[in-house]
Each structure stands twice: as C-alpha cells, then as structure tokens.
Short mmCIF file of N, CA and C in Angstrom, two decimals:
data_model
loop_
_atom_site.label_atom_id
_atom_site.label_comp_id
_atom_site.label_asym_id
_atom_site.label_seq_id
_atom_site.Cartn_x
_atom_site.Cartn_y
_atom_site.Cartn_z
N ASN A 233 5.26 42.85 -68.31
CA ASN A 233 5.33 41.44 -68.02
C ASN A 233 6.69 40.90 -68.39
N SER A 234 7.68 41.31 -67.65
CA SER A 234 9.06 40.90 -67.88
C SER A 234 9.70 40.47 -66.58
N CYS A 235 10.74 39.67 -66.70
CA CYS A 235 11.53 39.26 -65.54
C CYS A 235 12.99 39.56 -65.84
N VAL A 236 13.64 40.24 -64.92
CA VAL A 236 15.05 40.57 -65.06
C VAL A 236 15.83 39.66 -64.12
N LEU A 237 16.83 38.98 -64.65
CA LEU A 237 17.69 38.10 -63.87
C LEU A 237 18.97 38.85 -63.53
N LEU A 238 19.24 38.99 -62.22
CA LEU A 238 20.44 39.68 -61.75
C LEU A 238 21.46 38.67 -61.26
N GLY A 239 22.74 38.96 -61.49
CA GLY A 239 23.81 38.12 -60.99
C GLY A 239 24.16 38.50 -59.56
N PRO A 240 25.08 37.74 -58.93
CA PRO A 240 25.48 38.04 -57.55
C PRO A 240 26.07 39.43 -57.37
N ASP A 241 26.62 39.99 -58.46
CA ASP A 241 27.21 41.33 -58.40
C ASP A 241 26.18 42.44 -58.64
N GLY A 242 24.92 42.06 -58.83
CA GLY A 242 23.87 43.04 -59.07
C GLY A 242 23.71 43.46 -60.52
N GLN A 243 24.55 42.92 -61.39
CA GLN A 243 24.47 43.25 -62.81
C GLN A 243 23.38 42.43 -63.49
N VAL A 244 22.79 42.99 -64.52
CA VAL A 244 21.75 42.29 -65.28
C VAL A 244 22.38 41.18 -66.11
N VAL A 245 21.90 39.95 -65.89
CA VAL A 245 22.34 38.80 -66.67
C VAL A 245 21.48 38.68 -67.92
N GLY A 246 20.19 38.95 -67.77
CA GLY A 246 19.29 38.86 -68.91
C GLY A 246 17.88 39.26 -68.53
N ARG A 247 17.04 39.34 -69.56
CA ARG A 247 15.65 39.73 -69.36
C ARG A 247 14.78 38.84 -70.24
N GLN A 248 13.72 38.32 -69.63
CA GLN A 248 12.76 37.49 -70.37
C GLN A 248 11.41 38.18 -70.36
N ARG A 249 10.81 38.32 -71.53
CA ARG A 249 9.46 38.88 -71.63
C ARG A 249 8.47 37.74 -71.74
N LYS A 250 7.28 37.95 -71.21
CA LYS A 250 6.21 36.96 -71.33
C LYS A 250 5.76 36.88 -72.78
N VAL A 251 5.66 35.67 -73.30
CA VAL A 251 5.30 35.46 -74.70
C VAL A 251 3.79 35.31 -74.88
N ASN A 252 3.16 34.52 -74.01
CA ASN A 252 1.72 34.25 -74.12
C ASN A 252 0.95 35.20 -73.21
N LEU A 253 0.47 36.29 -73.77
CA LEU A 253 -0.26 37.27 -72.98
C LEU A 253 -1.76 36.99 -73.01
N GLY A 254 -2.39 37.16 -71.87
CA GLY A 254 -3.83 37.02 -71.79
C GLY A 254 -4.54 38.27 -72.31
N LEU A 255 -5.82 38.14 -72.49
CA LEU A 255 -6.64 39.24 -72.99
C LEU A 255 -6.54 40.47 -72.08
N MET A 256 -6.60 40.24 -70.76
CA MET A 256 -6.52 41.36 -69.82
C MET A 256 -5.19 42.10 -69.96
N GLU A 257 -4.10 41.36 -70.12
CA GLU A 257 -2.79 41.99 -70.23
C GLU A 257 -2.68 42.83 -71.51
N ARG A 258 -3.25 42.33 -72.57
CA ARG A 258 -3.19 43.06 -73.85
C ARG A 258 -4.13 44.26 -73.86
N GLU A 259 -5.39 44.04 -73.45
CA GLU A 259 -6.39 45.09 -73.58
C GLU A 259 -6.38 46.10 -72.44
N ARG A 260 -6.27 45.64 -71.20
CA ARG A 260 -6.35 46.56 -70.06
C ARG A 260 -5.02 47.23 -69.74
N PHE A 261 -3.92 46.48 -69.92
CA PHE A 261 -2.62 47.01 -69.52
C PHE A 261 -1.74 47.41 -70.70
N GLY A 262 -2.12 47.06 -71.91
CA GLY A 262 -1.38 47.46 -73.10
C GLY A 262 -0.04 46.77 -73.28
N PHE A 263 0.15 45.60 -72.68
CA PHE A 263 1.42 44.88 -72.83
C PHE A 263 1.53 44.29 -74.23
N THR A 264 2.75 44.18 -74.70
CA THR A 264 3.02 43.47 -75.95
C THR A 264 3.83 42.23 -75.63
N PRO A 265 3.61 41.14 -76.35
CA PRO A 265 4.28 39.89 -76.01
C PRO A 265 5.75 39.86 -76.41
N GLY A 266 6.51 39.04 -75.69
CA GLY A 266 7.87 38.75 -76.09
C GLY A 266 7.84 37.83 -77.31
N ARG A 267 9.01 37.61 -77.90
CA ARG A 267 9.05 36.82 -79.14
C ARG A 267 9.70 35.46 -78.99
N GLU A 268 10.53 35.29 -77.96
CA GLU A 268 11.27 34.03 -77.86
C GLU A 268 11.60 33.72 -76.41
N TYR A 269 11.96 32.47 -76.18
CA TYR A 269 12.42 32.04 -74.86
C TYR A 269 13.93 31.95 -74.91
N ARG A 270 14.54 32.33 -73.80
CA ARG A 270 16.00 32.34 -73.73
C ARG A 270 16.45 31.65 -72.46
N VAL A 271 17.68 31.18 -72.47
CA VAL A 271 18.32 30.61 -71.29
C VAL A 271 19.56 31.44 -71.01
N PHE A 272 19.77 31.75 -69.73
CA PHE A 272 20.85 32.65 -69.34
C PHE A 272 21.94 31.89 -68.60
N GLU A 273 23.16 32.12 -69.01
CA GLU A 273 24.33 31.49 -68.39
C GLU A 273 24.70 32.28 -67.14
N THR A 274 24.78 31.60 -66.00
CA THR A 274 25.24 32.23 -64.77
C THR A 274 26.43 31.44 -64.25
N LYS A 275 27.07 31.93 -63.20
CA LYS A 275 28.19 31.20 -62.61
C LYS A 275 27.75 29.90 -61.96
N LEU A 276 26.48 29.82 -61.59
CA LEU A 276 25.97 28.63 -60.90
C LEU A 276 25.37 27.60 -61.83
N CYS A 277 24.60 28.05 -62.82
CA CYS A 277 23.94 27.12 -63.74
C CYS A 277 23.29 27.92 -64.86
N LYS A 278 22.66 27.20 -65.78
CA LYS A 278 21.91 27.83 -66.86
C LYS A 278 20.46 27.97 -66.41
N VAL A 279 19.94 29.20 -66.49
CA VAL A 279 18.62 29.52 -65.95
C VAL A 279 17.65 29.85 -67.08
N GLY A 280 16.51 29.17 -67.06
CA GLY A 280 15.41 29.48 -67.96
C GLY A 280 14.31 30.16 -67.17
N ILE A 281 13.56 31.01 -67.83
CA ILE A 281 12.46 31.73 -67.17
C ILE A 281 11.20 31.57 -68.01
N GLY A 282 10.17 31.04 -67.38
CA GLY A 282 8.85 30.96 -68.00
C GLY A 282 7.91 31.78 -67.15
N ILE A 283 7.45 32.90 -67.65
CA ILE A 283 6.65 33.83 -66.85
C ILE A 283 5.19 33.39 -66.81
N CYS A 284 4.70 33.21 -65.60
CA CYS A 284 3.30 32.90 -65.33
C CYS A 284 2.83 31.76 -66.22
N VAL A 285 1.77 31.98 -66.99
CA VAL A 285 1.17 30.92 -67.81
C VAL A 285 2.11 30.44 -68.92
N ASP A 286 3.12 31.22 -69.28
CA ASP A 286 4.10 30.74 -70.26
C ASP A 286 4.66 29.39 -69.82
N PHE A 287 4.89 29.23 -68.52
CA PHE A 287 5.49 27.98 -68.05
C PHE A 287 4.47 26.91 -67.74
N TRP A 288 3.48 27.22 -66.92
CA TRP A 288 2.57 26.16 -66.48
C TRP A 288 1.41 25.92 -67.42
N GLY A 289 1.25 26.75 -68.44
CA GLY A 289 0.17 26.57 -69.40
C GLY A 289 0.58 25.66 -70.55
N PRO A 290 1.08 26.23 -71.64
CA PRO A 290 1.44 25.40 -72.80
C PRO A 290 2.64 24.51 -72.49
N PRO A 291 2.54 23.20 -72.71
CA PRO A 291 3.61 22.29 -72.31
C PRO A 291 4.91 22.46 -73.09
N HIS A 292 4.87 23.06 -74.26
CA HIS A 292 6.09 23.17 -75.07
C HIS A 292 7.11 24.15 -74.49
N VAL A 293 6.69 25.07 -73.63
CA VAL A 293 7.62 26.10 -73.14
C VAL A 293 8.70 25.48 -72.25
N GLY A 294 8.31 24.66 -71.28
CA GLY A 294 9.30 23.99 -70.44
C GLY A 294 10.23 23.12 -71.26
N ARG A 295 9.68 22.42 -72.23
CA ARG A 295 10.49 21.57 -73.10
C ARG A 295 11.49 22.41 -73.88
N ARG A 296 11.03 23.57 -74.37
CA ARG A 296 11.92 24.45 -75.13
C ARG A 296 13.06 24.96 -74.24
N LEU A 297 12.74 25.32 -73.00
CA LEU A 297 13.79 25.78 -72.09
C LEU A 297 14.83 24.69 -71.85
N LEU A 298 14.38 23.43 -71.72
CA LEU A 298 15.34 22.33 -71.57
C LEU A 298 16.18 22.16 -72.82
N GLU A 299 15.56 22.24 -73.99
CA GLU A 299 16.30 22.14 -75.25
C GLU A 299 17.38 23.21 -75.35
N LEU A 300 17.09 24.38 -74.80
CA LEU A 300 18.05 25.49 -74.82
C LEU A 300 19.12 25.34 -73.74
N GLY A 301 19.00 24.30 -72.90
CA GLY A 301 20.03 24.03 -71.90
C GLY A 301 19.70 24.42 -70.48
N ALA A 302 18.47 24.82 -70.19
CA ALA A 302 18.12 25.23 -68.82
C ALA A 302 18.35 24.09 -67.83
N GLU A 303 18.98 24.43 -66.71
CA GLU A 303 19.19 23.47 -65.62
C GLU A 303 18.34 23.82 -64.41
N LEU A 304 17.82 25.02 -64.40
CA LEU A 304 16.95 25.53 -63.35
C LEU A 304 15.94 26.46 -64.03
N ILE A 305 14.67 26.34 -63.65
CA ILE A 305 13.65 27.17 -64.27
C ILE A 305 12.97 28.04 -63.21
N PHE A 306 12.90 29.33 -63.49
CA PHE A 306 12.16 30.26 -62.65
C PHE A 306 10.78 30.47 -63.27
N ASN A 307 9.76 30.50 -62.41
CA ASN A 307 8.39 30.74 -62.85
C ASN A 307 7.80 31.89 -62.04
N PRO A 308 8.20 33.15 -62.36
CA PRO A 308 7.58 34.29 -61.67
C PRO A 308 6.14 34.45 -62.14
N SER A 309 5.23 34.62 -61.20
CA SER A 309 3.81 34.68 -61.53
C SER A 309 3.11 35.72 -60.67
N PHE A 310 1.94 36.09 -61.12
CA PHE A 310 1.05 36.96 -60.35
C PHE A 310 -0.29 36.26 -60.31
N PHE A 311 -0.57 35.61 -59.19
CA PHE A 311 -1.79 34.82 -59.09
C PHE A 311 -2.86 35.55 -58.30
N PHE A 312 -3.84 36.07 -59.00
CA PHE A 312 -4.99 36.65 -58.31
C PHE A 312 -6.18 35.70 -58.40
N ILE A 313 -6.02 34.63 -59.15
CA ILE A 313 -6.95 33.50 -59.15
C ILE A 313 -6.09 32.24 -59.21
N PHE A 314 -6.63 31.11 -58.92
CA PHE A 314 -5.91 29.83 -59.00
C PHE A 314 -4.75 29.71 -58.03
N ARG A 315 -4.66 30.55 -57.01
CA ARG A 315 -3.46 30.56 -56.17
C ARG A 315 -3.10 29.16 -55.67
N GLU A 316 -4.05 28.45 -55.09
CA GLU A 316 -3.76 27.13 -54.56
C GLU A 316 -3.53 26.11 -55.68
N LYS A 317 -4.11 26.34 -56.85
CA LYS A 317 -3.95 25.41 -57.98
C LYS A 317 -2.57 25.52 -58.62
N TRP A 318 -1.90 26.64 -58.40
CA TRP A 318 -0.59 26.89 -59.00
C TRP A 318 0.38 25.76 -58.71
N ARG A 319 0.37 25.25 -57.49
CA ARG A 319 1.27 24.14 -57.14
C ARG A 319 1.00 22.93 -58.02
N CYS A 320 -0.26 22.66 -58.29
CA CYS A 320 -0.61 21.53 -59.16
C CYS A 320 -0.08 21.77 -60.57
N PHE A 321 -0.23 23.00 -61.07
CA PHE A 321 0.25 23.31 -62.41
C PHE A 321 1.77 23.10 -62.50
N VAL A 322 2.49 23.63 -61.51
CA VAL A 322 3.95 23.51 -61.51
C VAL A 322 4.36 22.05 -61.32
N PHE A 323 3.66 21.32 -60.46
CA PHE A 323 3.99 19.91 -60.25
C PHE A 323 3.84 19.11 -61.55
N THR A 324 2.85 19.44 -62.35
CA THR A 324 2.69 18.77 -63.64
C THR A 324 3.93 18.96 -64.49
N ARG A 325 4.44 20.19 -64.54
CA ARG A 325 5.67 20.44 -65.31
C ARG A 325 6.88 19.75 -64.66
N MET A 326 6.89 19.67 -63.33
CA MET A 326 8.00 19.00 -62.64
C MET A 326 8.08 17.53 -63.06
N VAL A 327 6.97 16.83 -63.04
CA VAL A 327 6.97 15.42 -63.42
C VAL A 327 7.35 15.26 -64.88
N GLU A 328 6.91 16.17 -65.71
CA GLU A 328 7.23 16.11 -67.14
C GLU A 328 8.72 16.39 -67.40
N LEU A 329 9.27 17.39 -66.73
CA LEU A 329 10.62 17.87 -67.05
C LEU A 329 11.71 17.35 -66.12
N MET A 330 11.35 16.99 -64.89
CA MET A 330 12.32 16.54 -63.87
C MET A 330 13.47 17.54 -63.74
N THR A 331 13.12 18.79 -63.60
CA THR A 331 14.08 19.89 -63.48
C THR A 331 13.66 20.78 -62.31
N PRO A 332 14.60 21.24 -61.47
CA PRO A 332 14.23 22.12 -60.36
C PRO A 332 13.53 23.39 -60.84
N ILE A 333 12.50 23.78 -60.09
CA ILE A 333 11.69 24.95 -60.45
C ILE A 333 11.56 25.86 -59.23
N VAL A 334 11.81 27.15 -59.44
CA VAL A 334 11.59 28.16 -58.41
C VAL A 334 10.36 28.96 -58.84
N ALA A 335 9.28 28.81 -58.07
CA ALA A 335 8.00 29.45 -58.40
C ALA A 335 7.83 30.66 -57.49
N VAL A 336 7.82 31.85 -58.08
CA VAL A 336 7.83 33.10 -57.33
C VAL A 336 6.52 33.86 -57.55
N ASN A 337 5.86 34.23 -56.47
CA ASN A 337 4.63 35.01 -56.53
C ASN A 337 4.85 36.31 -55.75
N THR A 338 3.96 37.26 -55.90
CA THR A 338 4.02 38.47 -55.08
C THR A 338 3.62 38.12 -53.65
N ALA A 339 3.85 39.02 -52.71
CA ALA A 339 3.29 38.85 -51.37
C ALA A 339 1.78 39.05 -51.47
N GLU A 340 1.04 38.53 -50.49
CA GLU A 340 -0.42 38.62 -50.54
C GLU A 340 -0.88 40.08 -50.45
N PHE A 341 -1.88 40.41 -51.23
CA PHE A 341 -2.51 41.73 -51.19
C PHE A 341 -3.90 41.60 -51.79
N GLN A 342 -4.68 42.66 -51.66
CA GLN A 342 -6.03 42.68 -52.23
C GLN A 342 -5.97 43.38 -53.58
N PHE A 343 -6.25 42.67 -54.63
CA PHE A 343 -6.14 43.18 -56.00
C PHE A 343 -7.49 43.71 -56.47
N ARG A 344 -7.48 44.92 -57.02
CA ARG A 344 -8.70 45.51 -57.58
C ARG A 344 -8.52 45.70 -59.08
N LEU A 345 -9.54 45.30 -59.80
CA LEU A 345 -9.55 45.49 -61.25
C LEU A 345 -10.92 46.05 -61.59
N GLY A 346 -10.97 47.36 -61.83
CA GLY A 346 -12.26 48.02 -62.01
C GLY A 346 -13.05 47.94 -60.72
N ASP A 347 -14.27 47.43 -60.77
CA ASP A 347 -15.07 47.30 -59.56
C ASP A 347 -14.98 45.91 -58.93
N ARG A 348 -14.14 45.05 -59.49
CA ARG A 348 -13.96 43.71 -58.93
C ARG A 348 -12.80 43.70 -57.95
N VAL A 349 -12.98 42.97 -56.85
CA VAL A 349 -11.94 42.82 -55.84
C VAL A 349 -11.61 41.34 -55.72
N PHE A 350 -10.33 41.02 -55.82
CA PHE A 350 -9.85 39.65 -55.65
C PHE A 350 -9.10 39.63 -54.32
N PRO A 351 -9.72 39.10 -53.25
CA PRO A 351 -9.16 39.26 -51.90
C PRO A 351 -7.96 38.38 -51.58
N ARG A 352 -7.70 37.34 -52.34
CA ARG A 352 -6.64 36.40 -51.98
C ARG A 352 -5.58 36.35 -53.08
N CYS A 353 -4.84 37.40 -53.24
CA CYS A 353 -3.83 37.47 -54.28
C CYS A 353 -2.45 37.32 -53.68
N GLY A 354 -1.58 36.64 -54.40
CA GLY A 354 -0.18 36.56 -54.01
C GLY A 354 0.10 35.54 -52.93
N GLY A 355 1.37 35.45 -52.58
CA GLY A 355 1.83 34.54 -51.55
C GLY A 355 2.13 33.15 -52.07
N LEU A 356 2.72 32.34 -51.18
CA LEU A 356 2.97 30.92 -51.41
C LEU A 356 4.04 30.62 -52.44
N SER A 357 5.10 31.42 -52.51
CA SER A 357 6.24 31.10 -53.38
C SER A 357 6.90 29.83 -52.87
N PHE A 358 7.52 29.07 -53.78
CA PHE A 358 8.12 27.79 -53.36
C PHE A 358 9.21 27.34 -54.33
N VAL A 359 10.02 26.38 -53.85
CA VAL A 359 11.00 25.69 -54.68
C VAL A 359 10.56 24.24 -54.75
N MET A 360 10.48 23.70 -55.95
CA MET A 360 10.09 22.31 -56.16
C MET A 360 11.22 21.62 -56.92
N GLN A 361 11.60 20.44 -56.42
CA GLN A 361 12.68 19.70 -57.04
C GLN A 361 12.30 18.23 -57.18
N PRO A 362 12.81 17.58 -58.24
CA PRO A 362 12.57 16.14 -58.33
C PRO A 362 13.31 15.44 -57.19
N PRO A 363 12.88 14.23 -56.83
CA PRO A 363 13.55 13.52 -55.74
C PRO A 363 14.88 12.96 -56.24
N TRP A 364 15.82 13.86 -56.47
CA TRP A 364 17.06 13.52 -57.14
C TRP A 364 18.09 12.80 -56.30
N ARG A 365 17.84 12.65 -55.03
CA ARG A 365 18.87 12.04 -54.20
C ARG A 365 19.07 10.57 -54.56
N THR A 366 18.01 9.79 -54.64
CA THR A 366 18.13 8.37 -55.01
C THR A 366 16.84 7.92 -55.67
N MET A 367 16.92 6.83 -56.41
CA MET A 367 15.71 6.24 -56.97
C MET A 367 14.86 5.65 -55.86
N ASP A 368 15.48 5.24 -54.73
CA ASP A 368 14.69 4.75 -53.60
C ASP A 368 13.78 5.85 -53.06
N GLU A 369 14.31 7.07 -53.00
CA GLU A 369 13.48 8.18 -52.55
C GLU A 369 12.35 8.42 -53.55
N PHE A 370 12.66 8.27 -54.82
CA PHE A 370 11.61 8.41 -55.81
C PHE A 370 10.53 7.34 -55.61
N ALA A 371 10.94 6.12 -55.30
CA ALA A 371 9.98 5.05 -55.05
C ALA A 371 9.09 5.41 -53.86
N GLN A 372 9.66 6.07 -52.86
CA GLN A 372 8.86 6.51 -51.71
C GLN A 372 7.78 7.48 -52.19
N TRP A 373 8.15 8.42 -53.07
CA TRP A 373 7.15 9.34 -53.62
C TRP A 373 6.07 8.58 -54.36
N TRP A 374 6.49 7.59 -55.13
CA TRP A 374 5.56 6.84 -55.97
C TRP A 374 4.47 6.17 -55.14
N TYR A 375 4.87 5.65 -53.95
CA TYR A 375 3.93 4.88 -53.12
C TYR A 375 3.37 5.65 -51.94
N ASP A 376 3.99 6.75 -51.56
CA ASP A 376 3.58 7.47 -50.35
C ASP A 376 2.93 8.80 -50.73
N PRO A 377 1.62 8.93 -50.54
CA PRO A 377 0.95 10.17 -50.96
C PRO A 377 1.34 11.40 -50.14
N THR A 378 2.06 11.22 -49.03
CA THR A 378 2.46 12.38 -48.23
C THR A 378 3.81 12.94 -48.65
N PHE A 379 4.54 12.26 -49.55
CA PHE A 379 5.84 12.74 -49.99
C PHE A 379 5.67 14.05 -50.75
N ASN A 380 6.50 15.03 -50.45
CA ASN A 380 6.35 16.37 -51.01
C ASN A 380 7.61 16.78 -51.76
N TRP A 381 7.46 17.21 -53.00
CA TRP A 381 8.60 17.67 -53.79
C TRP A 381 8.93 19.12 -53.52
N ILE A 382 8.12 19.81 -52.74
CA ILE A 382 8.42 21.20 -52.38
C ILE A 382 9.47 21.18 -51.28
N THR A 383 10.66 21.71 -51.58
CA THR A 383 11.76 21.65 -50.62
C THR A 383 11.85 22.89 -49.75
N SER A 384 11.22 23.97 -50.14
CA SER A 384 11.11 25.15 -49.28
C SER A 384 9.99 26.03 -49.82
N GLU A 385 9.40 26.82 -48.92
CA GLU A 385 8.28 27.66 -49.32
C GLU A 385 8.12 28.84 -48.39
N LEU A 386 7.47 29.86 -48.89
CA LEU A 386 7.13 31.03 -48.09
C LEU A 386 5.65 31.00 -47.78
N GLY A 387 5.27 31.81 -46.83
CA GLY A 387 3.85 31.97 -46.51
C GLY A 387 3.23 33.03 -47.40
N LEU A 388 2.36 33.84 -46.81
CA LEU A 388 1.63 34.83 -47.59
C LEU A 388 2.33 36.18 -47.68
N GLY A 389 3.20 36.49 -46.71
CA GLY A 389 3.84 37.79 -46.68
C GLY A 389 5.13 37.85 -47.48
N GLU A 390 5.78 39.01 -47.38
CA GLU A 390 7.07 39.19 -48.04
C GLU A 390 8.11 38.31 -47.36
N GLY A 391 9.11 37.89 -48.11
CA GLY A 391 10.16 37.08 -47.53
C GLY A 391 11.23 36.77 -48.54
N ILE A 392 12.30 36.18 -48.04
CA ILE A 392 13.40 35.72 -48.89
C ILE A 392 13.49 34.21 -48.70
N LEU A 393 13.49 33.51 -49.80
CA LEU A 393 13.50 32.05 -49.77
C LEU A 393 14.89 31.56 -50.15
N VAL A 394 15.47 30.74 -49.28
CA VAL A 394 16.81 30.19 -49.52
C VAL A 394 16.69 28.67 -49.56
N ASP A 395 17.28 28.05 -50.56
CA ASP A 395 17.24 26.60 -50.69
C ASP A 395 18.51 26.14 -51.39
N VAL A 396 18.80 24.86 -51.30
CA VAL A 396 19.93 24.26 -52.00
C VAL A 396 19.38 23.49 -53.19
N VAL A 397 19.89 23.81 -54.37
CA VAL A 397 19.48 23.13 -55.59
C VAL A 397 20.73 22.54 -56.23
N ASP A 398 20.76 21.24 -56.39
CA ASP A 398 21.90 20.55 -57.00
C ASP A 398 21.51 20.17 -58.43
N VAL A 399 21.86 21.02 -59.39
CA VAL A 399 21.43 20.79 -60.77
C VAL A 399 22.10 19.57 -61.38
N GLU A 400 23.33 19.26 -60.97
CA GLU A 400 24.00 18.07 -61.51
C GLU A 400 23.29 16.80 -61.06
N ARG A 401 22.91 16.74 -59.80
CA ARG A 401 22.16 15.57 -59.32
C ARG A 401 20.80 15.48 -60.01
N ALA A 402 20.18 16.62 -60.20
CA ALA A 402 18.87 16.63 -60.87
C ALA A 402 19.02 16.11 -62.30
N LYS A 403 20.09 16.49 -63.00
CA LYS A 403 20.32 16.00 -64.36
C LYS A 403 20.54 14.49 -64.37
N ARG A 404 21.33 13.98 -63.41
CA ARG A 404 21.56 12.53 -63.32
C ARG A 404 20.25 11.80 -63.05
N PHE A 405 19.45 12.35 -62.12
CA PHE A 405 18.16 11.72 -61.82
C PHE A 405 17.27 11.70 -63.05
N ARG A 406 17.23 12.80 -63.79
CA ARG A 406 16.39 12.88 -64.99
C ARG A 406 16.78 11.80 -66.00
N LYS A 407 18.09 11.61 -66.20
CA LYS A 407 18.54 10.57 -67.14
C LYS A 407 18.13 9.19 -66.66
N GLU A 408 18.30 8.92 -65.37
CA GLU A 408 17.92 7.61 -64.84
C GLU A 408 16.41 7.42 -64.91
N TRP A 409 15.67 8.47 -64.61
CA TRP A 409 14.20 8.41 -64.68
C TRP A 409 13.75 8.03 -66.08
N TYR A 410 14.27 8.72 -67.09
CA TYR A 410 13.85 8.42 -68.46
C TYR A 410 14.35 7.06 -68.91
N TYR A 411 15.53 6.65 -68.45
CA TYR A 411 16.01 5.31 -68.79
C TYR A 411 15.07 4.25 -68.24
N ARG A 412 14.67 4.40 -66.98
CA ARG A 412 13.75 3.43 -66.38
C ARG A 412 12.36 3.51 -67.00
N LEU A 413 11.93 4.69 -67.33
CA LEU A 413 10.59 4.87 -67.89
C LEU A 413 10.50 4.39 -69.33
N LEU A 414 11.50 4.76 -70.15
CA LEU A 414 11.44 4.50 -71.59
C LEU A 414 12.51 3.55 -72.10
N GLY A 415 13.46 3.17 -71.23
CA GLY A 415 14.52 2.28 -71.67
C GLY A 415 15.60 2.98 -72.48
N SER A 416 15.66 4.31 -72.40
CA SER A 416 16.69 5.06 -73.13
C SER A 416 16.91 6.40 -72.46
N ASN A 417 17.87 7.17 -72.98
CA ASN A 417 18.12 8.52 -72.46
C ASN A 417 17.22 9.55 -73.11
N ARG A 418 16.32 9.14 -73.97
CA ARG A 418 15.43 10.07 -74.65
C ARG A 418 14.28 10.43 -73.72
N THR A 419 13.86 11.68 -73.76
CA THR A 419 12.71 12.10 -72.97
C THR A 419 11.43 11.67 -73.67
N VAL A 420 10.32 11.84 -72.98
CA VAL A 420 9.02 11.53 -73.59
C VAL A 420 8.84 12.34 -74.87
N GLN A 421 9.38 13.55 -74.89
CA GLN A 421 9.24 14.42 -76.05
C GLN A 421 10.24 14.09 -77.15
N GLY A 422 11.19 13.17 -76.88
CA GLY A 422 12.14 12.77 -77.90
C GLY A 422 13.50 13.42 -77.80
N GLY A 423 13.66 14.41 -76.94
CA GLY A 423 14.95 15.07 -76.78
C GLY A 423 15.86 14.31 -75.83
N GLU A 424 17.09 14.75 -75.73
CA GLU A 424 18.05 14.14 -74.81
C GLU A 424 17.69 14.51 -73.38
N ALA A 425 17.74 13.52 -72.48
CA ALA A 425 17.38 13.76 -71.07
C ALA A 425 18.42 14.61 -70.38
#
C-alpha cells in the first residue's frame, strides 16, 4: 500500500506509504503501516499524497498535508466498495481544504476475495478543484446545484487523464474563501490559509 511519485524525467521523487491500514490489509495481505505523511517538492508544485482512506477518512490527514506545504493532493485508491460514494468523500475534503485533488482509482475489474466477488471495482478517476477562477463562480456553485467541481474524469476503463491545475490561483482562492468565511486568513482548523 504505497504510492511512488515520479518526476517528468522518470526518476523517483518520493514514496508515500499508507498510514491507516484496514483489518483486511493487515490480516489478509500482511501490510505494515507507514509512519508519517510527507510532501514532495517537484518542479511544478509541492505534492502531498493521502492513500485511500488516509485522505478521505480521518480529517486531520488533509490538514497535515497542507501544514507541510502541499499545493496539490493525490488520492490513489482501490475502491471495491463505495465506488460512487468516493466522490462525496473527496468533495468533503475539497470544501474543507480548498486545494486541488487528483483522485486515482484502478481501471474497472471484478475483484475476488476468498469466495466473495465484488463485481464493480475500480474506475471513475477524476480531478477536483475549487472554483478558483472568481468568487462569482463560487457564488454560482453556492446557488446552483448543477455546478460541478470535477474538472476532468475518466470512465471505467484504463486511460490517461490530463487537466490544468493552477495551484497559485487555488491558493489565492483559499485565502479569499477563508477571509470571507471567517474574516481572517486563518483556516477553520486555525492554520494559515
């Protein structure tokens, strides 16, 4: 349960291990948990990685990645249950953190675990970003239930997802969001926006 981040030259930038392992991962697969969260410096931005439930489960993980300087968060996951709910989980973190998130799943396949078969596994990777272009666009999201923060997505099969992520604009939007929400640059959690 690890994620390796590669740079444009194919060299390893860093590796993040999953910290919060489920019972199945520990008992059936023999995985051992990672010990800490890290942020990796790249030529484009600072990247944080929250693997599967590490990111969308306990709320402190996303906050910790922001404290460490993450400007973009990757959430590689393996969803053999909750596939459609995953977007809701990630959206919750998006509203909380106001930071671009790349949510990566496997391609769809039929997963077997012992005698159980999970027929709808994988698929639906996406990029979700706050409405960082303007506060007017954010107001549209606030009042329009059809507004979507998913800026690109894949279907069920294998694919390569390409999107434009402007981390500087996202940071400016986050500061303005917290200023309007709380009257200061402090986040809900008390850290700097």
